[in-house]
Coordinates of C-alpha atoms and ligand atoms in Angstrom, one line a residue:
X11 CA 305.5 86.0 71.1
X12 CA 307.9 82.8 71.8
X13 CA 310.1 82.7 68.5
X14 CA 310.7 85.2 65.8
X15 CA 310.7 83.2 62.3
X16 CA 309.4 85.8 60.4
X17 CA 307.7 88.8 60.0
X18 CA 304.6 87.4 57.9
X19 CA 302.7 87.0 60.9
X20 CA 304.0 89.4 63.2
X21 CA 301.2 92.2 64.2
X22 CA 301.6 95.9 63.9
X23 CA 301.8 96.3 67.7
X24 CA 304.5 93.6 68.0
X25 CA 306.8 95.2 65.3
X26 CA 306.1 98.4 67.1
X27 CA 306.9 97.1 70.5
X28 CA 310.2 95.9 69.1
X29 CA 310.9 99.2 67.4
X30 CA 310.2 101.2 70.6
X31 CA 312.7 98.8 72.6
X32 CA 315.7 99.1 70.3
X33 CA 315.0 102.6 70.5
X34 CA 315.7 102.9 74.2
X35 CA 319.0 100.5 73.4
X36 CA 320.1 102.7 70.7
X37 CA 319.7 106.0 73.2
X38 CA 322.3 104.0 75.6
X39 CA 324.5 102.9 72.6
X40 CA 325.1 106.4 71.8
X41 CA 326.3 107.6 75.0
X42 CA 329.9 107.2 75.7
X43 CA 329.9 104.9 78.3
X44 CA 327.6 102.7 77.4
X45 CA 326.5 99.9 79.9
X46 CA 323.3 98.1 80.1
X47 CA 321.5 96.0 82.7
X48 CA 322.6 92.3 82.5
X49 CA 319.0 90.9 82.2
X50 CA 320.2 87.8 80.3
X51 CA 322.9 87.1 82.6
X52 CA 323.4 83.2 82.9
X53 CA 321.7 82.9 79.9
X54 CA 323.4 80.7 77.0
X55 CA 322.5 81.7 73.1
X56 CA 323.6 79.3 70.4
X57 CA 324.7 81.0 67.2
X58 CA 324.1 78.0 64.6
X59 CA 325.3 79.6 61.6
X60 CA 324.9 76.7 58.4
X61 CA 325.8 79.7 56.2
X62 CA 328.5 82.8 56.3
X63 CA 327.9 86.1 57.7
X64 CA 329.6 89.2 59.2
X65 CA 326.8 91.2 60.5
X66 CA 324.4 89.0 61.8
X67 CA 326.3 86.7 63.4
X68 CA 328.6 89.7 64.9
X69 CA 325.8 91.9 66.0
X70 CA 324.0 89.1 67.8
X71 CA 327.4 88.4 69.6
X72 CA 327.6 92.0 70.7
X73 CA 323.6 92.2 71.4
X74 CA 324.1 89.1 73.5
X75 CA 327.0 90.0 75.6
X76 CA 325.7 93.5 76.2
X77 CA 322.4 92.1 78.0
X78 CA 324.7 89.9 79.8
X79 CA 324.5 86.6 78.1
X80 CA 326.9 84.3 76.9
X81 CA 326.9 82.9 73.2
X82 CA 328.1 79.8 71.9
X83 CA 329.1 79.8 68.3
X84 CA 328.7 77.2 65.7
X85 CA 329.9 76.5 62.1
X86 CA 328.5 74.0 60.1
X87 CA 332.0 72.9 58.7
X88 CA 333.4 72.3 62.2
X89 CA 330.4 70.3 63.9
X90 CA 329.3 66.6 63.5
X91 CA 327.2 68.1 60.7
X92 CA 330.1 67.5 58.6
X93 CA 329.5 63.8 60.0
X94 CA 326.1 63.7 58.7
X95 CA 324.2 64.9 61.8
X96 CA 320.7 66.3 60.9
X97 CA 319.7 70.0 61.8
X98 CA 316.9 68.4 64.2
X99 CA 319.5 66.2 66.1
X100 CA 322.0 69.0 66.4
X101 CA 319.3 71.1 67.8
X102 CA 318.4 68.6 70.3
X103 CA 321.8 68.0 71.8
X104 CA 322.3 71.7 72.0
X105 CA 319.2 71.9 74.0
X106 CA 320.3 68.7 76.1
X107 CA 323.4 71.2 77.1
X108 CA 321.1 73.9 78.8
X109 CA 321.1 76.5 75.7
X110 CA 318.1 78.8 76.2
X111 CA 317.8 80.1 72.7
X112 CA 318.8 79.4 69.1
X113 CA 320.0 82.1 66.2
X114 CA 319.8 79.9 63.4
X115 CA 321.1 80.7 59.7
X116 CA 320.2 77.9 57.4
X117 CA 320.3 77.7 53.5
X118 CA 316.8 76.0 53.6
X119 CA 313.5 78.0 53.4
X120 CA 311.2 77.0 56.3
X121 CA 314.3 75.8 58.5
X122 CA 313.6 78.1 61.5
X123 CA 309.9 77.2 61.4
X124 CA 310.7 73.7 61.4
X125 CA 313.3 73.9 64.3
X126 CA 310.4 76.1 66.5
X127 CA 308.3 73.0 66.4
X128 CA 311.1 70.7 67.7
X129 CA 311.7 72.9 70.7
X130 CA 310.8 74.7 73.3
X131 CA 313.3 77.3 73.5
X132 CA 313.4 80.4 71.5
X133 CA 314.0 80.3 67.9
X134 CA 315.2 83.2 66.3
X135 CA 315.8 83.0 62.4
X136 CA 318.8 84.8 61.2
X137 CA 318.1 84.2 57.5
X138 CA 316.4 80.9 56.0
X139 CA 316.9 80.2 52.4
X140 CA 315.4 82.7 50.2
X141 CA 312.3 83.0 52.9
X142 CA 312.7 85.6 55.7
X143 CA 315.5 87.4 57.5
X144 CA 313.3 89.2 60.3
X145 CA 316.0 91.0 62.3
X146 CA 317.4 92.5 59.0
X147 CA 314.1 93.8 58.3
X148 CA 313.1 95.2 61.5
X149 CA 316.7 97.0 61.6
X150 CA 315.6 98.5 57.9
X151 CA 312.5 99.4 59.7
X152 CA 314.1 101.1 62.8
X153 CA 316.4 102.9 60.1
X154 CA 313.6 104.4 58.1
X155 CA 311.6 105.3 61.3
X156 CA 314.3 107.0 63.1
X157 CA 315.1 109.2 59.8
X158 CA 311.5 109.9 58.8
X159 CA 309.8 110.0 62.1
X160 CA 306.8 107.4 61.1
X161 CA 306.8 104.4 58.6
X162 CA 303.0 105.3 57.2
X163 CA 302.7 106.2 54.0
X164 CA 306.3 106.0 53.5
X165 CA 307.2 105.0 49.5
X166 CA 309.7 102.3 50.2
X167 CA 311.3 101.1 46.5
X168 CA 313.0 97.6 46.8
X169 CA 315.4 97.3 43.8
X170 CA 317.2 94.4 42.6
X171 CA 317.1 90.7 43.0
X172 CA 313.9 90.4 45.2
X173 CA 313.2 87.0 44.1
X174 CA 316.2 85.1 45.8
X175 CA 316.0 88.0 48.8
X176 CA 314.8 86.9 52.4
X177 CA 315.4 90.5 53.2
X178 CA 313.0 91.8 50.4
X179 CA 310.5 89.1 51.8
X180 CA 310.8 90.3 55.3
X181 CA 310.5 93.8 54.4
X182 CA 307.7 93.5 52.3
X183 CA 305.6 92.0 55.3
X184 CA 306.9 94.3 58.1
X185 CA 306.5 97.4 55.7
X186 CA 303.3 96.7 54.7
X187 CA 302.2 95.9 58.0
X188 CA 303.5 99.4 59.6
X189 CA 301.5 101.3 56.8
X190 CA 304.2 101.9 54.1
X191 CA 303.9 101.4 50.7
X192 CA 306.3 99.3 49.0
X193 CA 307.5 99.1 45.3
X194 CA 309.5 96.4 43.9
X195 CA 311.8 97.0 40.8
X196 CA 314.1 94.6 39.0
X197 CA 314.6 92.5 36.1
X198 CA 311.3 90.4 35.5
X199 CA 313.0 87.2 36.1
X200 CA 314.1 88.6 39.5
X201 CA 310.6 89.4 40.4
X202 CA 308.7 86.9 42.3
X203 CA 306.1 85.5 40.0
X204 CA 303.4 85.9 42.8
X205 CA 304.6 89.5 43.8
X206 CA 301.6 91.3 42.5
X207 CA 299.3 89.5 45.3
X208 CA 301.5 91.0 48.1
X209 CA 299.9 94.1 47.8
X210 CA 302.9 96.0 46.2
X211 CA 303.5 98.1 43.0
X212 CA 305.8 97.1 40.5
X213 CA 308.1 98.6 38.1
X214 CA 310.7 97.3 35.8
X215 CA 312.1 101.0 35.1
X216 CA 314.3 102.4 37.8
X217 CA 313.9 105.8 36.9
X218 CA 310.0 105.5 37.6
X219 CA 310.6 103.7 41.1
X220 CA 312.9 106.2 42.0
X221 CA 310.8 108.9 41.0
X222 CA 307.9 107.3 43.1
X223 CA 309.6 106.7 46.3
X224 CA 311.3 108.5 49.5
X225 CA 313.7 106.0 50.0
X226 CA 315.3 102.9 48.7
X227 CA 316.5 99.5 49.7
X228 CA 319.0 98.2 47.6
X229 CA 319.5 94.1 47.3
X230 CA 322.7 92.3 46.4
X231 CA 322.6 90.2 43.3
X232 CA 322.6 87.0 44.8
X233 CA 324.5 84.9 42.3
X234 CA 324.9 81.9 44.7
X235 CA 321.4 81.3 44.7
X236 CA 320.7 82.0 40.9
X237 CA 321.2 78.7 39.3
X238 CA 318.4 78.1 37.1
X239 CA 317.2 81.7 36.8
X240 CA 317.8 83.9 33.5
X241 CA 319.8 86.9 34.7
X242 CA 321.1 89.7 32.9
X243 CA 325.1 90.0 32.3
X244 CA 326.4 92.3 35.0
X245 CA 326.8 94.6 32.6
X246 CA 323.4 95.1 31.9
X247 CA 322.2 94.5 35.1
X248 CA 324.2 97.4 36.2
X249 CA 323.6 99.7 33.6
X250 CA 319.6 99.1 34.2
X251 CA 319.3 98.5 37.8
X252 CA 322.5 100.0 39.4
X253 CA 321.9 102.7 41.7
X254 CA 324.3 105.9 40.7
X255 CA 325.0 109.4 40.9
X256 CA 324.4 109.8 37.2
X257 CA 320.8 108.2 37.6
X258 CA 319.8 109.9 40.7
X259 CA 320.7 113.4 38.7
X260 CA 318.7 112.2 35.9
X261 CA 315.8 111.8 38.0
X262 CA 316.3 114.7 39.9
X263 CA 315.3 112.7 42.9
X264 CA 317.9 112.1 46.0
X265 CA 317.0 109.3 48.1
X266 CA 317.8 107.8 51.6
X267 CA 319.7 104.4 50.3
X268 CA 319.3 101.5 52.4
X269 CA 321.4 98.1 51.5
X270 CA 321.6 95.0 54.2
X271 CA 325.1 94.3 52.8
X272 CA 327.1 92.8 52.0
X273 CA 327.4 95.0 48.9
X274 CA 328.5 94.2 45.2
X275 CA 330.3 97.6 44.3
X276 CA 329.8 99.1 41.2
X277 CA 327.1 96.5 40.4
X278 CA 324.0 97.6 42.3
X279 CA 325.4 100.6 43.8
X280 CA 328.1 103.1 42.8
X281 CA 330.8 103.5 45.3
X282 CA 329.8 107.1 45.5
X283 CA 326.1 106.0 46.4
X284 CA 327.0 103.6 49.2
X285 CA 329.4 105.7 50.6
X286 CA 327.9 109.3 50.7
X287 CA 326.2 110.5 54.2
X288 CA 326.6 114.0 53.3
X289 CA 326.6 117.0 52.0
X290 CA 322.6 117.6 52.7
X291 CA 320.4 117.5 49.3
X292 CA 322.0 114.4 48.1
X293 CA 321.3 110.8 48.2
X294 CA 322.4 109.9 51.6
X295 CA 323.7 106.3 52.5
X296 CA 322.5 104.4 55.6
X297 CA 324.5 101.2 55.3
X298 CA 326.9 101.6 58.5
X299 CA 324.2 103.2 60.3
X300 CA 321.9 100.1 59.6
X301 CA 324.9 98.3 61.1
X302 CA 324.7 100.0 64.3
X303 CA 320.9 99.8 64.7
X304 CA 320.9 95.8 64.0
X305 CA 322.6 95.8 67.4
X306 CA 319.7 97.6 69.3
X307 CA 317.3 95.6 67.2
X308 CA 319.1 92.4 68.3
X309 CA 318.8 93.3 71.6
X310 CA 315.5 93.7 71.3
X311 CA 314.3 90.4 69.8
X312 CA 316.8 88.7 72.8
X313 CA 315.0 91.0 75.5
X314 CA 311.7 90.6 74.4
X315 CA 312.0 86.5 74.0
X316 CA 314.4 85.8 76.5
X317 CA 313.8 88.9 79.5
X318 CA 312.6 87.6 82.8
X319 CA 313.5 84.9 84.9
X320 CA 315.1 81.8 83.0
Ligands
LIG24 N1 322.6 91.6 56.1 C1 323.3 90.6 56.4 O1 322.6 89.2 56.8 O2 324.7 90.2 56.5 P1 325.5 89.2 56.8 O3 325.2 88.0 55.7 O4 326.5 89.6 56.5 O5 324.9 88.8 58.4

């Protein structure tokens, strides 16, 4: 593995290897005086973010520092991109400054793949348009594997704006490869037209999707990517596809609930469902556990791509 641009072609063995490596890091992260071997000492990792981020950017920064690497922050607004410099030129110039790896977030689908073809340095996709967000899917899979013990045969329903979701796409590829079953549930206009070909189950009725599933990944309604798409009103969306206690009570099913964040509270997920981590027997939110797991997964990805002698 030279780059991580997506999960669509990553083998089951590579996915398992990354989850196992992350499990080792998570154990150390849990210990009170966590300290890691600086296996990436003297390495420089450029965090090249053309879109905003809280979780992905900071957890990559923490992951890199845990392994002894230095990070270089980049934001499009304060760089020469604002003067018209291209993405390729930006990457080639950073490469000339002896950067050892690129973590790229960009609004264009395919941008991480494009960059991986122009630089010999490892490229990690931190989200490209509505295409893929592989480290988010890996941390979701890690969270599910840690809770259920295995992904094989697990029924995962992905709820909401699947059409615009790079998280959904990476999770579909990764979860299916790992032997899970995947259901998609949302308004017809927010389900990709080619979804059936992906090997997933399709639901338009949320109660049925919940009745089928062991766990739910709830997605953010991405209004910023939705121009040209027919959307229900927020009230309609919330009534039909919002995950609430009332709905879970009605279906008699309490699920493990994941969401990649950021969340639109009381639209796709109610406050109660988003925040409840106990008591047992009710739905359980994994939202903050996912964020912690993101550090372990990103350490595993950096270590796998950059570990060893520079
Ligand atoms: N889940 C996720 O990608 O969050 P950020 O946009 O905050 O990085």
